[in-house]
C-alpha positions as protocol buffer text, in pm:
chain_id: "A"
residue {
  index: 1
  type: UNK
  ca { x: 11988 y: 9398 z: -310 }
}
residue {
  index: 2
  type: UNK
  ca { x: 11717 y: 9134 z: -204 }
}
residue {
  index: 3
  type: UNK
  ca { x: 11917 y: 8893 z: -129 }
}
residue {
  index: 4
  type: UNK
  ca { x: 12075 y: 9151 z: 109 }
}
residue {
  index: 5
  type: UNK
  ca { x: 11762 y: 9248 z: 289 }
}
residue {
  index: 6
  type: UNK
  ca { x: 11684 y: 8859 z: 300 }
}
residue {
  index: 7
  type: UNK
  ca { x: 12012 y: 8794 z: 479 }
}
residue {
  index: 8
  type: UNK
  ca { x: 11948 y: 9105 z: 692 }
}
residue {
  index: 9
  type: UNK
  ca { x: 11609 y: 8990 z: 795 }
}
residue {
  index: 10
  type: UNK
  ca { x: 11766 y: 8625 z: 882 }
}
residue {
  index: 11
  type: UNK
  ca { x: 12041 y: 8774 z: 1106 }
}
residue {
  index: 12
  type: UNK
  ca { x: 11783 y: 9082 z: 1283 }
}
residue {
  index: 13
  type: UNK
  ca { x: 11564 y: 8720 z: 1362 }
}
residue {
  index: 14
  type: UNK
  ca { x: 11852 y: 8530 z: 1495 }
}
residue {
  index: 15
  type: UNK
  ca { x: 11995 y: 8815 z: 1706 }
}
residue {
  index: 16
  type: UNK
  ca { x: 11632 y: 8884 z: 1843 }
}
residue {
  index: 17
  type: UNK
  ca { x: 11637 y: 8483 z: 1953 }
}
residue {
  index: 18
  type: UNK
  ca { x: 11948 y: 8529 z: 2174 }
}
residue {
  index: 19
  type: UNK
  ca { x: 11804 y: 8652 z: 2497 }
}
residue {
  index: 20
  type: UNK
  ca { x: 11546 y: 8391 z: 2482 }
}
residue {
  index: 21
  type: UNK
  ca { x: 11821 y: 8103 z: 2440 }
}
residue {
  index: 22
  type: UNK
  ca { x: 12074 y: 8307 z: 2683 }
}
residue {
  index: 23
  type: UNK
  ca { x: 11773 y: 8286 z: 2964 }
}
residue {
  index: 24
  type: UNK
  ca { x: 11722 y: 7917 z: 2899 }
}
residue {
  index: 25
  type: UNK
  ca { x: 11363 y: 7943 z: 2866 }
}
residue {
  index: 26
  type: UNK
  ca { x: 11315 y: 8161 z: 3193 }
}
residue {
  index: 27
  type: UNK
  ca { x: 10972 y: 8255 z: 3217 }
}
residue {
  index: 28
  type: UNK
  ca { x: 10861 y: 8517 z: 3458 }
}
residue {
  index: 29
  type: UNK
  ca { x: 10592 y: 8298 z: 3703 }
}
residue {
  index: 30
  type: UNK
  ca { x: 10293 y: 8355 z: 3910 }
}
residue {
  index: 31
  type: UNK
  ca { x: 10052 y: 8248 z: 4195 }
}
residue {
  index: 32
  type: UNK
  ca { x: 9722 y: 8362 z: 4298 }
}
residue {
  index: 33
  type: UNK
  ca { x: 9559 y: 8218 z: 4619 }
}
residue {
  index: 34
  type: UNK
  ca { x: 9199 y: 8365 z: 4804 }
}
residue {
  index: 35
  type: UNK
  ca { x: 9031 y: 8266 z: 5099 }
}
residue {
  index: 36
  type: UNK
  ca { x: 8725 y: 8374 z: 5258 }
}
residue {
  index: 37
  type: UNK
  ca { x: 8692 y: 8527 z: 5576 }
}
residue {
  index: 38
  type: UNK
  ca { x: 8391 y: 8522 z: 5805 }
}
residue {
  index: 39
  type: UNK
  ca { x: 8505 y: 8893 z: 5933 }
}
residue {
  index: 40
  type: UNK
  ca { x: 8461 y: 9234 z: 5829 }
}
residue {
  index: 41
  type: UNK
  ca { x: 8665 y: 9349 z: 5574 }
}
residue {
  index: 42
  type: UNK
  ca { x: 8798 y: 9662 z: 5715 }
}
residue {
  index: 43
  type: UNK
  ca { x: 8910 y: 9440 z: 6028 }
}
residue {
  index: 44
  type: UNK
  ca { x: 9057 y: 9222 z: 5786 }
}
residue {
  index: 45
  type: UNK
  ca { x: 9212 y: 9538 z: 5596 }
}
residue {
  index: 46
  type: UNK
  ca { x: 9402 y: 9674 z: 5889 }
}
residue {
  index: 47
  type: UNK
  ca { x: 9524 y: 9344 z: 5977 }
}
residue {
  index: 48
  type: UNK
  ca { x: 9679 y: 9307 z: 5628 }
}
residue {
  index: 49
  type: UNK
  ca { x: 9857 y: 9597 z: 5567 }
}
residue {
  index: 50
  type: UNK
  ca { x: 10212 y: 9559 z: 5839 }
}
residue {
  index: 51
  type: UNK
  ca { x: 10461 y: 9781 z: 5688 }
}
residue {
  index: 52
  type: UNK
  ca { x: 10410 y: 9926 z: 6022 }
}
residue {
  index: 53
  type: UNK
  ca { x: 10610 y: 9716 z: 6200 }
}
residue {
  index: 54
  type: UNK
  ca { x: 10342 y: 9512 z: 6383 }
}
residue {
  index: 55
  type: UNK
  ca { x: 10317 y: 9175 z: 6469 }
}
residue {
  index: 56
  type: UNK
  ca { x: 10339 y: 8949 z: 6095 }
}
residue {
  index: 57
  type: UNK
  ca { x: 10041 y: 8697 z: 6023 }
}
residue {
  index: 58
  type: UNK
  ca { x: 10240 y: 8523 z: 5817 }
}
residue {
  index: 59
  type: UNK
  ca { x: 10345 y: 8199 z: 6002 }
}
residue {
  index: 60
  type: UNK
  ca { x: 10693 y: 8134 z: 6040 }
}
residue {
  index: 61
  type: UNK
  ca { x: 10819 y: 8505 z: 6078 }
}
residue {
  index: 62
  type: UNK
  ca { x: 10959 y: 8593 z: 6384 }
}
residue {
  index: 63
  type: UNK
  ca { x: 11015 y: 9006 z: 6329 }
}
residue {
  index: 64
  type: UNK
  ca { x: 10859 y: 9224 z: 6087 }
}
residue {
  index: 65
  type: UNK
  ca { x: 11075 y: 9490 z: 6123 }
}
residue {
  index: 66
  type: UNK
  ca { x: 10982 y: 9884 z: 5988 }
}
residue {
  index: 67
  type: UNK
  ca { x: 11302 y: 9993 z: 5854 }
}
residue {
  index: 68
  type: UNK
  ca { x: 11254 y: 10308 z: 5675 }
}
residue {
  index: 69
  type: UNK
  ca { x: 10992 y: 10519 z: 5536 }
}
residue {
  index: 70
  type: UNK
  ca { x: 10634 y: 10624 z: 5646 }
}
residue {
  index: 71
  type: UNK
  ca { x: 10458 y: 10358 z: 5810 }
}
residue {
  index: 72
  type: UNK
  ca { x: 10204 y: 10198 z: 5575 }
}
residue {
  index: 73
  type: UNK
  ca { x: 10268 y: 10427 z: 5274 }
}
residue {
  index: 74
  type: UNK
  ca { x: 10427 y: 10430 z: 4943 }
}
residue {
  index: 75
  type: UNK
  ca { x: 10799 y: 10392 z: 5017 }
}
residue {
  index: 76
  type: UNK
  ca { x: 10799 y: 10191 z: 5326 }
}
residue {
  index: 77
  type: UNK
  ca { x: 11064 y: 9943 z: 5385 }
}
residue {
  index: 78
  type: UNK
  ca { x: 11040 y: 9650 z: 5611 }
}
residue {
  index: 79
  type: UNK
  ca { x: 11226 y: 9384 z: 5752 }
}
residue {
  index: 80
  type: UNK
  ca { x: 11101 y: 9049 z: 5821 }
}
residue {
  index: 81
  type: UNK
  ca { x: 11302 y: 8754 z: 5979 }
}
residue {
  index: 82
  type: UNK
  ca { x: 11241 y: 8384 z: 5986 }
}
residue {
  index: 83
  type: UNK
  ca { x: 11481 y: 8326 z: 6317 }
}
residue {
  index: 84
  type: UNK
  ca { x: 11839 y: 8529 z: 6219 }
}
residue {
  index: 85
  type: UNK
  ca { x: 11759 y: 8467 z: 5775 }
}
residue {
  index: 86
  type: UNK
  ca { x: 11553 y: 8814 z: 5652 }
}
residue {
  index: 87
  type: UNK
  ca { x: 11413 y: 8909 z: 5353 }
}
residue {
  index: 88
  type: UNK
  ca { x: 11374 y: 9353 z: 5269 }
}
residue {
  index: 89
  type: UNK
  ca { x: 11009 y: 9428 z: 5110 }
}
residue {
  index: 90
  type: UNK
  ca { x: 10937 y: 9762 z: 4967 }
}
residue {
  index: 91
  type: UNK
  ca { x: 10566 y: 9939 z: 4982 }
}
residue {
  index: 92
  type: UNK
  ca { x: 10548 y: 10036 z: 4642 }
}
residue {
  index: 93
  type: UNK
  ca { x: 10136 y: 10107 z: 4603 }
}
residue {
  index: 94
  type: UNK
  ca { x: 9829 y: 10119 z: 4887 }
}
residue {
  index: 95
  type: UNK
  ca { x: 9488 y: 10240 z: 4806 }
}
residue {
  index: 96
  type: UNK
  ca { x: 9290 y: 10248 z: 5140 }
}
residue {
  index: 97
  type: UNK
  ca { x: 8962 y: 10293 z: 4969 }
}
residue {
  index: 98
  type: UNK
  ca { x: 9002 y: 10010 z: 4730 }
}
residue {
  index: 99
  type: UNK
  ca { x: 9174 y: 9777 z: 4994 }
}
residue {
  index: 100
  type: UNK
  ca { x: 9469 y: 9681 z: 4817 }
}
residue {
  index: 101
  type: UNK
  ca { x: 9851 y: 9684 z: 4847 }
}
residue {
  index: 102
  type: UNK
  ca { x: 10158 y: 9652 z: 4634 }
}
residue {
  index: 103
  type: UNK
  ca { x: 10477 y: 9530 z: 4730 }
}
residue {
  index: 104
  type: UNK
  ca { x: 10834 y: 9386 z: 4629 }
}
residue {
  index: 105
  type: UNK
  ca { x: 11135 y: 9202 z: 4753 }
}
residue {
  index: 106
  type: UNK
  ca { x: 11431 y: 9460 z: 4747 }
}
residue {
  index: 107
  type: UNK
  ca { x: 11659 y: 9215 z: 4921 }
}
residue {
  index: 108
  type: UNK
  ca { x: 11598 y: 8832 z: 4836 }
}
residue {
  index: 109
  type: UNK
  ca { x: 11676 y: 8545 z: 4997 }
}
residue {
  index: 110
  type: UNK
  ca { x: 11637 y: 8229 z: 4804 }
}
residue {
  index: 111
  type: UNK
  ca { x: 11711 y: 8018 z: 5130 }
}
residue {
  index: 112
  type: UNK
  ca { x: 11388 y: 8149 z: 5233 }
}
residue {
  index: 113
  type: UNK
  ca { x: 11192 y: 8225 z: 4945 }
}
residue {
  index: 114
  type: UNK
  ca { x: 11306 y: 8056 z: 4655 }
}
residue {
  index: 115
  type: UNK
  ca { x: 11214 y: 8378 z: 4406 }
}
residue {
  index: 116
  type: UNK
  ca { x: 11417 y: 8648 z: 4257 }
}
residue {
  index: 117
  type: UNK
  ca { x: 11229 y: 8950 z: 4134 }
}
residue {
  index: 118
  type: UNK
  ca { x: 10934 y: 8915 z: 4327 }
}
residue {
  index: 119
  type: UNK
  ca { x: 10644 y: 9133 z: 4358 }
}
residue {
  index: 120
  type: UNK
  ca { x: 10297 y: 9094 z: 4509 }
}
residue {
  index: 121
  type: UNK
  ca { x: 9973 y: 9247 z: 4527 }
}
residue {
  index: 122
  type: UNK
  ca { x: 9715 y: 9183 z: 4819 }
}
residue {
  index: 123
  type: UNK
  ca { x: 9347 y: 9292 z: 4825 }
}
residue {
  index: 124
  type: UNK
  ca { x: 9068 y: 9261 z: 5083 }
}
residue {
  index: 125
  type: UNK
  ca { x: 8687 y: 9286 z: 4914 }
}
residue {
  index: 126
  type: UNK
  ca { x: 8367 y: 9337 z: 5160 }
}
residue {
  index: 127
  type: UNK
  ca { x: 8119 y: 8986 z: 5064 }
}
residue {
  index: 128
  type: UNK
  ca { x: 7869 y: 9176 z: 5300 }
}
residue {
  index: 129
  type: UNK
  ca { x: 7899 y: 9316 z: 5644 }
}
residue {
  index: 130
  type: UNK
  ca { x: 8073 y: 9031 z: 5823 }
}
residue {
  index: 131
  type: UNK
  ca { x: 8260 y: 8817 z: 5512 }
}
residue {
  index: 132
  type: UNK
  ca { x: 8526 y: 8939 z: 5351 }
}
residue {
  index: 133
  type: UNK
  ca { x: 8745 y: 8748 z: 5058 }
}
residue {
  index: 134
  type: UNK
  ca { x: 9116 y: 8831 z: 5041 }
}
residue {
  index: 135
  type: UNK
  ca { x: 9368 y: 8801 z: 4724 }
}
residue {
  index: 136
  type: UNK
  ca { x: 9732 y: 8705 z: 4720 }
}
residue {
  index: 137
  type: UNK
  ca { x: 9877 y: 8752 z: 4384 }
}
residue {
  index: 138
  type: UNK
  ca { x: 10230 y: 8757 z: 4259 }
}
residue {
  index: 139
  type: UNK
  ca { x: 10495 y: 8766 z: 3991 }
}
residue {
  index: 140
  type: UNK
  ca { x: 10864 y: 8630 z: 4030 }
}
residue {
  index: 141
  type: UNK
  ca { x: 11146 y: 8419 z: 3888 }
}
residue {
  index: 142
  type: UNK
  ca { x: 11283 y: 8125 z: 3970 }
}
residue {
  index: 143
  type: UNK
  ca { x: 11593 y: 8193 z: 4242 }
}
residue {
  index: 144
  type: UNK
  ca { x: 11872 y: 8060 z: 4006 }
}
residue {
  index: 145
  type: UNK
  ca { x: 11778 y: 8240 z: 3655 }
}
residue {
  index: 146
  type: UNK
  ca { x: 12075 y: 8028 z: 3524 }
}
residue {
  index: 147
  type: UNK
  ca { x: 12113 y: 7691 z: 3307 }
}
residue {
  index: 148
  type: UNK
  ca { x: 12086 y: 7381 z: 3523 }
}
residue {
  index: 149
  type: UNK
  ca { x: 11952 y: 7561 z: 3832 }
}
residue {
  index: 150
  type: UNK
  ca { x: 11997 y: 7302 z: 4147 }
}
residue {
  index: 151
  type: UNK
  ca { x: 11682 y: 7145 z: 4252 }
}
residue {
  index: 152
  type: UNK
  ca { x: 11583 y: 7373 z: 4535 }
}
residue {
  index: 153
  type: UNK
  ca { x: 11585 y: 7696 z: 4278 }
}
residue {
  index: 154
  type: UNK
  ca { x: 11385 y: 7551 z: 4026 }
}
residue {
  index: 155
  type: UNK
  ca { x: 11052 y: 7696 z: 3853 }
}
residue {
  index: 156
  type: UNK
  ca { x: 10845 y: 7429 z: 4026 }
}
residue {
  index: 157
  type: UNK
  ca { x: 11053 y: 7488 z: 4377 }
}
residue {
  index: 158
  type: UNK
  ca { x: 10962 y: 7866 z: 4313 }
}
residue {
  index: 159
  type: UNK
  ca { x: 10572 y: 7866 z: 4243 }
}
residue {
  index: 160
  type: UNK
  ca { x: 10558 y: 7559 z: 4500 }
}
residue {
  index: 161
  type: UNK
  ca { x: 10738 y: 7773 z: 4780 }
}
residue {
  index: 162
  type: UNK
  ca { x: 10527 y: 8134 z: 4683 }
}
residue {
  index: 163
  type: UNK
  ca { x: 10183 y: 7905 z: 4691 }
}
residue {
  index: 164
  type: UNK
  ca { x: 10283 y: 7748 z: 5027 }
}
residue {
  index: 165
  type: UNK
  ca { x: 10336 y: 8049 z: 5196 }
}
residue {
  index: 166
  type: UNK
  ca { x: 10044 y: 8228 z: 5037 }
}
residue {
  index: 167
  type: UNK
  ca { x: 9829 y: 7891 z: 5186 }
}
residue {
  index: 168
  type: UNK
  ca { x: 9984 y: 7908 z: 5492 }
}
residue {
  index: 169
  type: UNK
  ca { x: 9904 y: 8286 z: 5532 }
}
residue {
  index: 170
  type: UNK
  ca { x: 9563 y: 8305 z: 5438 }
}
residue {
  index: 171
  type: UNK
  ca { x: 9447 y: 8012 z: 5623 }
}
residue {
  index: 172
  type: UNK
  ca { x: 9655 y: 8166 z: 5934 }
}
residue {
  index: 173
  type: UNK
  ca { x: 9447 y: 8498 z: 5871 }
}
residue {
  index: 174
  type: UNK
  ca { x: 9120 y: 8349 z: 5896 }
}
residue {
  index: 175
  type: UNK
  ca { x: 9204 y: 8149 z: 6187 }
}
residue {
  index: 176
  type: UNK
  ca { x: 9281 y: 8446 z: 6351 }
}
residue {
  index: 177
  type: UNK
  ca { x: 9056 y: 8700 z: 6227 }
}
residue {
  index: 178
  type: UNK
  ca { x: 8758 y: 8468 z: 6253 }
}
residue {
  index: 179
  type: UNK
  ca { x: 8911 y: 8397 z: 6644 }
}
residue {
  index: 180
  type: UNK
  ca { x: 8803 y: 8733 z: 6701 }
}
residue {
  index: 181
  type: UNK
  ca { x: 8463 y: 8752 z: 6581 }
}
């Protein structure tokens, strides 16, 4: 009977090490970035927010299209293009008072983003009455959650590509919302 309950134990331990070996060691990954923003933060706030189909501050994007849903609310879908190539974000979470936002990528597209599974939160806190500091967080996979994945769909290519555009979008923010002030 022991030796049973040994052997049992040894196989319920190698069965719960298959998905790990199946995945290949494929680790869910993230990236924070902040900058600081010589602007109010309810300016900055309103700015952030686009799942209203207003002009993107994201560099690079061509369209941000509102495809569905009520603007800036739980449920809204949008659209945004880089030229023709487009990648479908959800509105999952907004608190107003609280300044922050919730989002994920419903339809990916690792030629643009190199992520699968990605989802993102974004929050604007008041530093005083005219500086604001703004959050970029998110979670995601690599694009090819394979063995071997090619070079361009790698962890590294991942969290490099998500912390690139999270650079390039803060910094464009405060160029543009300092601009203003």
């Amino acid at each position: 009977m022991k030796s049973l309950l040994r052997s049992g134990a040894v196989i319920g331990a190698m069965l719960l090490s298959i998905p790990a070996l199946a995945l290949d060691g494929l680790e869910e990954l993230s990236v924070t970035e902040k900058v600081n923003i010589a602007a109010p933060a309810e300016q900055v706030w309103k700015r952030v927010i686009g799942f209203d189909g207003t002009d993107a501050w994201i560099p690079g994007i061509t369209k941000n299209e509102r495809v569905s849903g009520e603007a800036n609310q739980p449920g809204a879908v949008r659209k945004l293009y880089v030229d023709e190539a487009s990648v479908t974000e959800e509105l999952t979470s907004i608190d107003q008072e609280k300044m922050t936002l919730q989002y994920r990528i419903t339809k990916e597209n690792v030629d643009l983003l190199p992520v699968t599974h990605y989802s993102s939160t974004i929050s604007v806190v008041a530093n005083g009455a005219n500086d604001s500091e703004v959050t970029w967080s998110g979670n995601f996979y690599r694009g090819f959650p394979e063995s071997n994945p090619p070079e361009y769909l790698t962890d590294e290519a991942a969290v490099k590509g998500v912390t690139g555009l999270y650079q390039a979008g803060l910094n464009h923010l405060k160029e543009e919302m300092e601009a203003k002030q």
